CSV table of C-alpha atoms and ligand atoms in Angstrom, one decimal:
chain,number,residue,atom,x,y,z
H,1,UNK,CA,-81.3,85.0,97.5
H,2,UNK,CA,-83.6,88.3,98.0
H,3,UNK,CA,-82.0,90.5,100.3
H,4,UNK,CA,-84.4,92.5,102.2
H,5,UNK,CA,-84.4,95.7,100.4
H,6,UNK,CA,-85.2,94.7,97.1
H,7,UNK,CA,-88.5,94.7,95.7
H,8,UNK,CA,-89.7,91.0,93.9
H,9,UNK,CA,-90.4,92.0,90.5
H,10,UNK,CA,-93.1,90.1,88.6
H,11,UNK,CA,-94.2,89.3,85.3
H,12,UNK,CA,-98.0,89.2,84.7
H,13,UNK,CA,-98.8,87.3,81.2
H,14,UNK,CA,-102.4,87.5,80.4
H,15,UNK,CA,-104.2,91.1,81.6
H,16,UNK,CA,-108.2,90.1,81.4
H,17,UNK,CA,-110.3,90.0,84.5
H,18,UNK,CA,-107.8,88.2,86.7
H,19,UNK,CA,-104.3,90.1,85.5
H,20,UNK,CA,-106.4,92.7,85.7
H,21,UNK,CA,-107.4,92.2,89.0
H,22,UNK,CA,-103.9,90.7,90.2
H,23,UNK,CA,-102.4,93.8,89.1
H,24,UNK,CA,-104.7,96.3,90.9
H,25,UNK,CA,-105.1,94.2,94.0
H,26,UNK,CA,-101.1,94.2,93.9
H,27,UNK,CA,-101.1,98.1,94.3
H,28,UNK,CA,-104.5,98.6,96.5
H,29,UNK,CA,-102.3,96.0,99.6
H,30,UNK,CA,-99.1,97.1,98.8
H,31,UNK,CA,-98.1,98.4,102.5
H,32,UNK,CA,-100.0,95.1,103.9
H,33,UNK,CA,-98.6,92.6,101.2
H,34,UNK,CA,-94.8,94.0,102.2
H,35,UNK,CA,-95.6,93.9,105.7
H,36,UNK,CA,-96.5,90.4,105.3
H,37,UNK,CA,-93.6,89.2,103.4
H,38,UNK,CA,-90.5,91.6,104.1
H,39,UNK,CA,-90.2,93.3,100.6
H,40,UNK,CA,-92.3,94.6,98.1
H,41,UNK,CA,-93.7,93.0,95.4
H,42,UNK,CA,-94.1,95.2,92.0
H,43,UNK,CA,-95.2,94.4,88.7
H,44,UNK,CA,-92.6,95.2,86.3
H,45,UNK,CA,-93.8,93.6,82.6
H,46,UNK,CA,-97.0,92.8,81.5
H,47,UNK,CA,-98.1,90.4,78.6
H,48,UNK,CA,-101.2,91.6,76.7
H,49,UNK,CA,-102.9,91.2,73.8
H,50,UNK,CA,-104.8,95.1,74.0
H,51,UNK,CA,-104.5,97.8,76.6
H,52,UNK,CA,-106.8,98.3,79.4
H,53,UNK,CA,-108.3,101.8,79.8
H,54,UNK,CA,-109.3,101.6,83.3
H,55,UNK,CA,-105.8,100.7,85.0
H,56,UNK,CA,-102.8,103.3,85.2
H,57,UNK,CA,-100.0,100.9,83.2
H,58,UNK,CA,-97.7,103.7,82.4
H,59,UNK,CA,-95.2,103.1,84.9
H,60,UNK,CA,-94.8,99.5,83.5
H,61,UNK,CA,-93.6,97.3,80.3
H,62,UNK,CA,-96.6,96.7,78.4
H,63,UNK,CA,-95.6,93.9,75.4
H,64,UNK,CA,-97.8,92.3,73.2
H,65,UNK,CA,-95.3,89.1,72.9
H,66,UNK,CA,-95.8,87.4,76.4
H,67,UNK,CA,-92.5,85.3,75.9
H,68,UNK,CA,-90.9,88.9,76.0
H,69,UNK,CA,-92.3,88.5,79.6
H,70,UNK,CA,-91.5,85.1,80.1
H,71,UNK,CA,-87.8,86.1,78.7
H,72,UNK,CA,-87.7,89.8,80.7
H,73,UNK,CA,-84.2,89.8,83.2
H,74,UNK,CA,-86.4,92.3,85.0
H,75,UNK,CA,-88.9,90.1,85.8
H,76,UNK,CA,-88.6,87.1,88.8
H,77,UNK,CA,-91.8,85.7,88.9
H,78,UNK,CA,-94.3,84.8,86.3
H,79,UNK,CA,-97.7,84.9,86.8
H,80,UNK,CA,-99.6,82.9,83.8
H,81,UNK,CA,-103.6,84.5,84.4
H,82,UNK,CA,-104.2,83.5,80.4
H,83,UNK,CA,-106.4,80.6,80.1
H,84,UNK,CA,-106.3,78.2,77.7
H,85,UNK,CA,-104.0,75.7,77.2
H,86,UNK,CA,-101.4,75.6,74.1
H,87,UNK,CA,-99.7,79.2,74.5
H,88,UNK,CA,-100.3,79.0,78.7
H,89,UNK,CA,-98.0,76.0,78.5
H,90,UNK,CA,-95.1,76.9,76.8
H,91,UNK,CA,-95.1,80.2,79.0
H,92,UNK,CA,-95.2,78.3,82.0
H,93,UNK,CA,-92.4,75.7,80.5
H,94,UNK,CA,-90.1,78.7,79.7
H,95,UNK,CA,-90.6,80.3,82.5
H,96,UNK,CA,-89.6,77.4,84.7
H,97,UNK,CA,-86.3,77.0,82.1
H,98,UNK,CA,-85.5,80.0,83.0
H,99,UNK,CA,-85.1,79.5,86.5
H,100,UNK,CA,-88.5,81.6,87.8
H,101,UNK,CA,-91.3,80.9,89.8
H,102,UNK,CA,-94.3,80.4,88.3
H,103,UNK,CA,-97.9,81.7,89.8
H,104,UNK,CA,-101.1,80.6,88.1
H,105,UNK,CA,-104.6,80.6,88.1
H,106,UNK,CA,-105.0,77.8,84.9
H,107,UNK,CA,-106.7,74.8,85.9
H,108,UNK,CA,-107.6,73.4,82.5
H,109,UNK,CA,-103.2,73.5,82.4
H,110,UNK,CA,-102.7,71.6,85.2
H,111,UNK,CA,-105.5,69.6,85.3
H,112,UNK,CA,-104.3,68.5,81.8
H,113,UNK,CA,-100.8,69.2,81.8
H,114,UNK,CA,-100.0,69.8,85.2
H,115,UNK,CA,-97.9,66.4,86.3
H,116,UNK,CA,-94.8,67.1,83.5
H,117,UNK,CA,-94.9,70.9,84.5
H,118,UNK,CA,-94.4,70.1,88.3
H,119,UNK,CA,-91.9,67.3,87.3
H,120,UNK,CA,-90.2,70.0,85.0
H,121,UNK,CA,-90.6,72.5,88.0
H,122,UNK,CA,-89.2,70.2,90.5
H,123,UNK,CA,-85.9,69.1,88.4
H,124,UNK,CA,-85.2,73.1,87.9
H,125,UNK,CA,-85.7,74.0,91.6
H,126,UNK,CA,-88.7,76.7,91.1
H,127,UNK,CA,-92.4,76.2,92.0
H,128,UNK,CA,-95.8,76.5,90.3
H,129,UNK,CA,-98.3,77.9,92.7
H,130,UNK,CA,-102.2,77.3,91.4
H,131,UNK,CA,-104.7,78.9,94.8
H,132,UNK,CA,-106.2,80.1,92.4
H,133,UNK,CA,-106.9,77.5,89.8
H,134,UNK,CA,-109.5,75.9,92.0
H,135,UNK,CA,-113.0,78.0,94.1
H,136,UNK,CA,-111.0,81.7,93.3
H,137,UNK,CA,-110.9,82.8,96.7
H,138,UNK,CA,-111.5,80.1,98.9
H,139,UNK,CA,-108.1,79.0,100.0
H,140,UNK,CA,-108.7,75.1,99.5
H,141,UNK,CA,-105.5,74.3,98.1
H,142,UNK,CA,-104.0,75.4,101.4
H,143,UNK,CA,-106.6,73.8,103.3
H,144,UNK,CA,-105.8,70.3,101.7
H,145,UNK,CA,-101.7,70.7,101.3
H,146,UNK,CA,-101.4,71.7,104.3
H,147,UNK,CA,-104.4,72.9,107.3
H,148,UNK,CA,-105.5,69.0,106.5
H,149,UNK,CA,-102.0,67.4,106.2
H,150,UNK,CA,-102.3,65.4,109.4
H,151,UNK,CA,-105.8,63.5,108.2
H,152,UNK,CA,-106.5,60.5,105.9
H,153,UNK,CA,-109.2,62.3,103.3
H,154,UNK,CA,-111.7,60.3,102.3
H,155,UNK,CA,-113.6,62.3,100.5
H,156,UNK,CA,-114.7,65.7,98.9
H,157,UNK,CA,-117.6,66.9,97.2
H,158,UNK,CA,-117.9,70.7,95.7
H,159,UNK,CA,-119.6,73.3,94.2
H,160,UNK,CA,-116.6,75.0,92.2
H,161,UNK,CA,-118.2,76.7,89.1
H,162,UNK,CA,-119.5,79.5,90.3
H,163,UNK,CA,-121.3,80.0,86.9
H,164,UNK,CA,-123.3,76.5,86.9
H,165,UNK,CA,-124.4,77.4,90.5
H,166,UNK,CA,-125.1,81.1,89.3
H,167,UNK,CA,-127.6,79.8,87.0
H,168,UNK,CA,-129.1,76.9,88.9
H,169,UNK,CA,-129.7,79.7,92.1
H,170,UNK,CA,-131.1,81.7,89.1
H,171,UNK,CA,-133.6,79.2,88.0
H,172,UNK,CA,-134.8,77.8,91.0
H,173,UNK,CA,-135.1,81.7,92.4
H,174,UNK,CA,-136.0,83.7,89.7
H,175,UNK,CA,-137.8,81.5,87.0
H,176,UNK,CA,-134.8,82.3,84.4
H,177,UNK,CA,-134.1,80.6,81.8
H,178,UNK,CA,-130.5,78.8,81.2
H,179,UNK,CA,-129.8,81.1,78.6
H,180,UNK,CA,-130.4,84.1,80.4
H,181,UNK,CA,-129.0,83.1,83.7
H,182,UNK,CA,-125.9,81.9,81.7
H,183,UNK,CA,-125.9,85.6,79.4
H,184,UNK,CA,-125.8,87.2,83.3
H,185,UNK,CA,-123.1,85.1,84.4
H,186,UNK,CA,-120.9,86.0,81.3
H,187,UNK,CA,-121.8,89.7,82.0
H,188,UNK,CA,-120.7,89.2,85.9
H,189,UNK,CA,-117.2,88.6,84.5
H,190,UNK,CA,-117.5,84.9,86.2
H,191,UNK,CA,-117.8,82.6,83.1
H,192,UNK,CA,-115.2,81.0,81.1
H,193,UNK,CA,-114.4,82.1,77.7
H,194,UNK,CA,-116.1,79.0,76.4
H,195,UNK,CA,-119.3,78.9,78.5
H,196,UNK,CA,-119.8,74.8,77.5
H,197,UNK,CA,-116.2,74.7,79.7
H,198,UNK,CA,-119.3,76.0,82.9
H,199,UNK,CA,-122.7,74.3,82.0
H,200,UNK,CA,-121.0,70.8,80.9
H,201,UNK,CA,-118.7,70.5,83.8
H,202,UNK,CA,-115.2,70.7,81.7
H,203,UNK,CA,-114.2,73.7,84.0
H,204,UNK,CA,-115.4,71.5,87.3
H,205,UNK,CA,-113.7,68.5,86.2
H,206,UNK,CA,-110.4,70.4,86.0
H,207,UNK,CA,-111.1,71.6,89.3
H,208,UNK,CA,-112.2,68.2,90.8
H,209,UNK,CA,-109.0,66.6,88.8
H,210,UNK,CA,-106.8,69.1,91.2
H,211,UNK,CA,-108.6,68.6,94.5
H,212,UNK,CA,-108.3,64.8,94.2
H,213,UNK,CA,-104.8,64.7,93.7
H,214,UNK,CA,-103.8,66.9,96.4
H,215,UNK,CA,-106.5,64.5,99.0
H,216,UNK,CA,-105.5,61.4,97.9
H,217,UNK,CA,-101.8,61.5,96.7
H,218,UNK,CA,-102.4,60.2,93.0
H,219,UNK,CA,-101.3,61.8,89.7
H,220,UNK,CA,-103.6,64.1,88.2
H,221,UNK,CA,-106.4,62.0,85.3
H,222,UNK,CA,-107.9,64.4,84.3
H,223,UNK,CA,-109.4,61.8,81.2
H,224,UNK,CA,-110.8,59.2,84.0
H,225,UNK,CA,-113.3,61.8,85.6
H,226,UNK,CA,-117.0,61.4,84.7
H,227,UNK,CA,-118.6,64.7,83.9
H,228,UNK,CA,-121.7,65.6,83.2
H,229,UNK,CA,-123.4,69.1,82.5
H,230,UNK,CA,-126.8,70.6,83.6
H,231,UNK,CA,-127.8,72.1,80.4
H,232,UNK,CA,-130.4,69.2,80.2
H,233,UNK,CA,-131.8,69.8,84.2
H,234,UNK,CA,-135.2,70.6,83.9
H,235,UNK,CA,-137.3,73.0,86.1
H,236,UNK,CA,-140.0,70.3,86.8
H,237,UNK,CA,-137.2,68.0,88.5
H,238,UNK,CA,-135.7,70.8,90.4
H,239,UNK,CA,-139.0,71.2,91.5
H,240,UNK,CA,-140.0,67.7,92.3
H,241,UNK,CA,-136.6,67.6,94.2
H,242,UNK,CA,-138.1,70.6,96.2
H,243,UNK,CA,-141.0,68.6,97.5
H,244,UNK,CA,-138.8,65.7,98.4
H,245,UNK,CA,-136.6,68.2,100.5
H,246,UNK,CA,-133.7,68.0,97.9
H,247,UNK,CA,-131.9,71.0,96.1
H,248,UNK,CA,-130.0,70.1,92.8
H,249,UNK,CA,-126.6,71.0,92.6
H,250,UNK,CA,-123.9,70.7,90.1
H,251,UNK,CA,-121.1,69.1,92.2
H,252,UNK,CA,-117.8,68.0,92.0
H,253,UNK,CA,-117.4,64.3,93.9
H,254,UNK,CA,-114.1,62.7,94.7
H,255,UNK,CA,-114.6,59.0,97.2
H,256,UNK,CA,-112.0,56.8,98.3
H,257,UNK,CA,-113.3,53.4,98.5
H,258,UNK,CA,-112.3,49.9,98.9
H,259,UNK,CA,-112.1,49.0,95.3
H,260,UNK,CA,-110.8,52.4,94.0
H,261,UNK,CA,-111.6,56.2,93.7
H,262,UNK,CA,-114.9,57.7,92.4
H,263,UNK,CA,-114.1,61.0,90.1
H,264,UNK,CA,-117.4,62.5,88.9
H,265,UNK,CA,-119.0,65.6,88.1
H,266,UNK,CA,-122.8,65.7,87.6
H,267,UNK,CA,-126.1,67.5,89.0
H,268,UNK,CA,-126.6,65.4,92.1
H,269,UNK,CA,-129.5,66.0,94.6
H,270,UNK,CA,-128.3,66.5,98.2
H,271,UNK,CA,-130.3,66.8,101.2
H,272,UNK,CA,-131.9,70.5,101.9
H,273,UNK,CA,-130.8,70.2,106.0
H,274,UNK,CA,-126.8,69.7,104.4
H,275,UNK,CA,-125.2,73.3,104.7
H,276,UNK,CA,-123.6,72.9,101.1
H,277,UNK,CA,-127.1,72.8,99.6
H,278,UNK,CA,-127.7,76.4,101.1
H,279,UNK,CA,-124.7,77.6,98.9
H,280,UNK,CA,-126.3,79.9,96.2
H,281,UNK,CA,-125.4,82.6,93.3
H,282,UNK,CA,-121.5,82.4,92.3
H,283,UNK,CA,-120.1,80.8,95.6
H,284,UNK,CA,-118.4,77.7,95.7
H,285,UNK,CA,-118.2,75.4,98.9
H,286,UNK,CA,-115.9,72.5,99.3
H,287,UNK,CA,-116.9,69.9,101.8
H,288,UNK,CA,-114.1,67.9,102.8
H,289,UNK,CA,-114.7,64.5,104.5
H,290,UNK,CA,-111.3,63.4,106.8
H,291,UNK,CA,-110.1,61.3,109.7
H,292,UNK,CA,-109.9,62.0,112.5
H,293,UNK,CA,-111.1,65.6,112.1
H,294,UNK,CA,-114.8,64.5,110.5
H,295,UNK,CA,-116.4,67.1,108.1
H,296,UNK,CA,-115.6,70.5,107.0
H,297,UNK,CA,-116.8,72.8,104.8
H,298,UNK,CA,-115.0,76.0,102.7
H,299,UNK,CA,-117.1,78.3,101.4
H,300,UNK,CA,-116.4,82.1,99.7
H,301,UNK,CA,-116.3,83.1,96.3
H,302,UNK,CA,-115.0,80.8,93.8
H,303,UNK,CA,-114.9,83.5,90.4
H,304,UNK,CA,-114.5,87.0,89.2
H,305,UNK,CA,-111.5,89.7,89.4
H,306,UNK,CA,-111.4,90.3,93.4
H,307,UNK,CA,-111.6,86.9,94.5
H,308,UNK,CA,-109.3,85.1,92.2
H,309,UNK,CA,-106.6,87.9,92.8
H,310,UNK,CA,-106.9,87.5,96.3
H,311,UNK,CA,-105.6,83.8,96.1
H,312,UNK,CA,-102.9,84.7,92.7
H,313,UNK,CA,-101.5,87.7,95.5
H,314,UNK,CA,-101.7,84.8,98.6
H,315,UNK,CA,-99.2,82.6,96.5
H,316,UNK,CA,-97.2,85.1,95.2
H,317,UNK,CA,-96.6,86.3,98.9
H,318,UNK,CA,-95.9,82.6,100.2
H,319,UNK,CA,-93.8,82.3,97.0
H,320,UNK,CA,-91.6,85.7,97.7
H,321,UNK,CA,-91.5,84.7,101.9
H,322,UNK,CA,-89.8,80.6,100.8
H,323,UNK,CA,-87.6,82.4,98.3
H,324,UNK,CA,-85.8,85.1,100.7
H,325,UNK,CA,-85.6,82.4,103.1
H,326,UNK,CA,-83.7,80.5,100.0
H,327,UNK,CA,-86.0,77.9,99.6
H,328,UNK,CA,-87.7,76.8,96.3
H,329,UNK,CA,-90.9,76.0,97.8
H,330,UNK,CA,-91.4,73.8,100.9
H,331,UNK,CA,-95.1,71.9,99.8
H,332,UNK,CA,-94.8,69.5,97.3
H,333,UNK,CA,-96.9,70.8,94.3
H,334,UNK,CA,-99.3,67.9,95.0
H,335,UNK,CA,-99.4,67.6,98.8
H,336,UNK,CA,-97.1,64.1,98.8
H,337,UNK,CA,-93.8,64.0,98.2
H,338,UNK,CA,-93.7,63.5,94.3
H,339,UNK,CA,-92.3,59.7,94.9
H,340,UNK,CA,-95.2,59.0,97.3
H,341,UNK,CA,-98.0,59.4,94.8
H,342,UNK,CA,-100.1,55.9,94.2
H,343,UNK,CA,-101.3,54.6,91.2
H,344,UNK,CA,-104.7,54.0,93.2
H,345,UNK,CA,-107.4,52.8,90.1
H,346,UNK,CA,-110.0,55.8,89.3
H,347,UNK,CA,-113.3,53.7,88.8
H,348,UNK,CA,-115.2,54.1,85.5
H,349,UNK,CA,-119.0,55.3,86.3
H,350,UNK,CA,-120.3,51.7,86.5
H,351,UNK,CA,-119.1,50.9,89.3
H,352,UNK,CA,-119.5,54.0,91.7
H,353,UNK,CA,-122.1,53.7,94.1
H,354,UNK,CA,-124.8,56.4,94.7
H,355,UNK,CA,-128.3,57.0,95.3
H,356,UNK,CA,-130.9,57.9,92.9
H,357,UNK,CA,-133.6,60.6,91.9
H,358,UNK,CA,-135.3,58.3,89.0
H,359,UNK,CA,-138.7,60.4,86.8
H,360,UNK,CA,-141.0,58.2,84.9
H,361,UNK,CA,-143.8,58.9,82.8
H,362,UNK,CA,-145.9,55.7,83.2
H,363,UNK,CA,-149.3,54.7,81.2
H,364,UNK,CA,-151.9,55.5,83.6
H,365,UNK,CA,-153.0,51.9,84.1
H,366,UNK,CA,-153.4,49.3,86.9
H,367,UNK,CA,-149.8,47.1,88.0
H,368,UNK,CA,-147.2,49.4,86.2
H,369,UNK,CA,-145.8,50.6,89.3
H,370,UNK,CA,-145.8,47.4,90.6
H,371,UNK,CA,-143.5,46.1,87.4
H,372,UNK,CA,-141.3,48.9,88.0
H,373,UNK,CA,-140.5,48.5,92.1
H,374,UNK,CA,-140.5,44.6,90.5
H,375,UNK,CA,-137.4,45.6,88.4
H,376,UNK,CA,-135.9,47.9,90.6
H,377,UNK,CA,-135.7,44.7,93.0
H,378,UNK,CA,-134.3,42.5,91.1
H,379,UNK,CA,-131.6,44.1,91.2
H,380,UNK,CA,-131.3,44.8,94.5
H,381,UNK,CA,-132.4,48.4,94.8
H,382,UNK,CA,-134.3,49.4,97.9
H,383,UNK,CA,-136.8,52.4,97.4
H,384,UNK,CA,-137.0,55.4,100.0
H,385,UNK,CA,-139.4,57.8,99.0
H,386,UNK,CA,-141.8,57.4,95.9
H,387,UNK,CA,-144.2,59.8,94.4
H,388,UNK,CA,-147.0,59.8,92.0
H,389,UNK,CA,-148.5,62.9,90.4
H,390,UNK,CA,-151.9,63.2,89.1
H,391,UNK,CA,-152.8,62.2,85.5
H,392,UNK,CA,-152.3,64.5,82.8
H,393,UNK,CA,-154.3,65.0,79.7
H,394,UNK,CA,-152.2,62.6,77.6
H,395,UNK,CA,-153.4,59.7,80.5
H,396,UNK,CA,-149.9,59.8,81.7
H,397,UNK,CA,-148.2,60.0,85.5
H,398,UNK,CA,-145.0,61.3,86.3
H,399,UNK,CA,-143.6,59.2,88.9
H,400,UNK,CA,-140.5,60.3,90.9
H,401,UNK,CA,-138.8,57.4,92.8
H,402,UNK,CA,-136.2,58.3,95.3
H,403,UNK,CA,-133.7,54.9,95.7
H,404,UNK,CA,-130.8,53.7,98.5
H,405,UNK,CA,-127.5,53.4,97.4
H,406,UNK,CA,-126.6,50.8,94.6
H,407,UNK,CA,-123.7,50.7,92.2
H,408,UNK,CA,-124.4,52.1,89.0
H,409,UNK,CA,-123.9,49.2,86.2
H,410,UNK,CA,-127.2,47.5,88.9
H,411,UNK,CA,-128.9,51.1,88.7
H,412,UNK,CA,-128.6,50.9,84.7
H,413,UNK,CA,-129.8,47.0,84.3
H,414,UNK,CA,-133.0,47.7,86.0
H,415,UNK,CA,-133.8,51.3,83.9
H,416,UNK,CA,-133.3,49.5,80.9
H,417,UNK,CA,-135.6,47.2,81.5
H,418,UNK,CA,-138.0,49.7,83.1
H,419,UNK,CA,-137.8,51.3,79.5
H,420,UNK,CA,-138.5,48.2,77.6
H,421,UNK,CA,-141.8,48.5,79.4
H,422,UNK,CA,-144.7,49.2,77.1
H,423,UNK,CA,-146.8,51.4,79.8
H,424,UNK,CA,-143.1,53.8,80.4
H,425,UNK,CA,-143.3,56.5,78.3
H,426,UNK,CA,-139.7,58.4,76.8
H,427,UNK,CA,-136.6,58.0,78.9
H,428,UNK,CA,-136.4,57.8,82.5
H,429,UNK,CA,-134.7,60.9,84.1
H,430,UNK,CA,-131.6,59.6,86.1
H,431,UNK,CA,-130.4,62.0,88.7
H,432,UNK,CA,-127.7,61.1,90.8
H,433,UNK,CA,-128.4,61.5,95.1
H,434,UNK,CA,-125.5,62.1,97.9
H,435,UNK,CA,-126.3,62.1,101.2
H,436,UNK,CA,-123.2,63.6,102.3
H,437,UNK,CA,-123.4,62.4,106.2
H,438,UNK,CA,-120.1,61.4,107.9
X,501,LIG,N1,-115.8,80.0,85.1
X,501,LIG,C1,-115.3,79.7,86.4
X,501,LIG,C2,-116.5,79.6,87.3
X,501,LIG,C3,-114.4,80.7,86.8
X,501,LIG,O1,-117.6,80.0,86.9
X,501,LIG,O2,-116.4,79.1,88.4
X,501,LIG,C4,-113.5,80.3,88.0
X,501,LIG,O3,-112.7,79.2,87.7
């Protein structure tokens, strides 16, 4: 156990925008981070693979081997800021073999590797603490672990890629093209080092992967999420959204249902009047659906050096204040006790059930919309809102049909058939619809 004098000595492997950021944030709060948890908390050995010119490191260990870290007597707590997931893994196993506390900000590790570590963790009495793995410096992780721990979640949708919504606000707002939003985002310090890991929705599904197993007590399946990017959103269907009173956003969507849970990622249209579709720019927002305490929503910054320190300092305090008070770490790592999580069936994409933003390009001609609503019934899907643009040169109309909620595999029966159709022109543009009411 700590006693109260001595300063918590910590390891910091990986020193890019978040080390980086850790580390200064670390010395900028000192007097307020003691004052919060009784001692002080200094960094003592840092893992790096180059120096940085614009922090003071000369009063600390600078090595280029991070296992010298990992290995370090001088150092009690680890905290693993350096991406990726082969080298990040076998820090974060050492570490935990060698009886310290691990602090880390690597969601693509846990999402992937994350139920052996905390297993691992768990059988050597230390604790891996992620804040910051999911929306930087919105605390959500302590929202669902434990402001929420009294409610029955039954669902969550979010914006947690700052960089997708970066460039979706930049479009919409600016006229931008992808690649230019997405060459300011990387400039901004808030994309991942492989930016398909933002625009596909790798980085969200890691995120989303997380968040569901912390709400619904299940292990973390990373594999059984459905993800899809927005490199192919168009400007014309962000604009016909517009008109409809719909923004597009790239969310994160996690649903407990009768038959099993819904895990997907995709560009969804949601409701202009919903608060979530006002968040713009790099901020994430987690809405959280619960009983009995309704809907809430999180919102802050969910990327860059600031941010994502705040929440890699807020563990590393909570971690220092459960170890002088001799305790390992009182949350279980997934919110349920590690015996209480359920084998509850992710759903493949079939058979979730969502509403639908559907673009046609139809033959100008008498009776093809009627075939198409004709399809779209028999299989049981009821239209809300449909709209029919004026002819182009090529004698074509785009169509935009808003639907109700159906389940997918219906959803996918009725387009094919609607493409079969000699008077539909190219693929139809399927974009999912949430609604997000209690
Ligand atoms: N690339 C991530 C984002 C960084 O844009 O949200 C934070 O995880």
């Amino acid at each position: 156990m700590q006693t109260k004098q001595d300063a918590v000595r910590v390891g910091i492997v990986g020193f890019g925008t978040v080390g980086g950021g850790a580390f200064r944030l670390l010395q900028e709060n000192a007097g307020e981070i003691a004052r919060r948890t009784g001692c002080p908390i200094v960094v003592s050995h840092i893992g790096a693979r180059r120096d940085r010119d614009d922090l003071d490191t000369s009063k600390v260990k600078v090595s280029r081997d991070v296992f010298a870290v990992v290995q370090d007597p001088d150092v009690d707590i680890i905290v693993e800021v350096m991406g990726g997931t082969e080298t990040a893994r076998a820090v974060v196993t050492q570490a935990i073999l060698a009886g310290k506390h691990v602090v880390t900000a690597n969601k693509a590790l846990l999402a992937e590797f994350g139920n052996e570590l905390f297993a691992l963790a768990e059988r050597h009495g230390v604790y891996i603490a992620f804040e910051a793995a999911v929306a930087g410096g919105v605390p959500i992780i302590k929202v669902l672990r434990e402001g929420l721990a009294a409610n029955r979640i039954d669902a969550l949708a979010g914006i947690i890629n700052g960089t997708g919504n970066y460039i979706l606000t930049e479009m919409r707002e600016k006229g931008r093209s992808f690649a230019e939003a997405l060459q300011e985002a990387q400039a901004l310090g808030y994309a991942e080092a492989d930016p398909t890991f933002d625009v596909e929705g790798i980085d969200a599904a890691h995120k989303l992967t997380i968040l569901a197993s912390l709400a619904f007590g299940i292990p973390l399946q990373l594999k059984k999420v459905y993800t899809e990017g927005i490199s192919r959103l168009t400007t014309i269907d962000v604009a016909y959204a517009a008109e409809l009173g719909y923004s597009i956003k790239h969310l994160g969507l996690a649903r407990r249902t009768a038959e099993g849970i819904e895990l997907r990622v995709h560009p969804t249209l949601i409701p202009r009047e919903r608060l979530i579709s006002h968040v713009h720019g790099v901020k994430n927002a987690v809405l959280v659906q619960s009983h009995p305490v309704g809907s809430t929503l999180y919102y802050g910054a969910g990327a860059g050096a600031g941010p994502t320190a705040s929440a890699i300092v807020a563990d590393l305090v909570d971690v220092v204040r459960a170890w002088r008070e001799g305790q390992g770490g009182r949350v279980p790592h997934l919110a349920f006790q590690p015996d209480e999580l359920y084998d509850t069936p992710v759903l493949p994409v079939e058979a979730v059930h969502t509403a639908y933003y559907l673009r046609l390009q139809a033959n100008d001609r008498p009776g093809v919309l009627a075939e198409v609503t004709h399809l779209l019934a028999e299989q049981g899907i009821s239209i809300e809102a449909i709209l029919q643009k004026p002819a182009h040169a090529a004698g074509q109309v785009p169509v935009i049909i808003v639907t109700k909620v159906v389940q997918e595999r219906a959803m996918n029966a009725a387009l094919a058939k609607i493409e079969a159709l000699v008077d539909i022109v190219d693929h139809v543009v399927k974009i999912r619809l949430e609604n997000l009411d209690a």
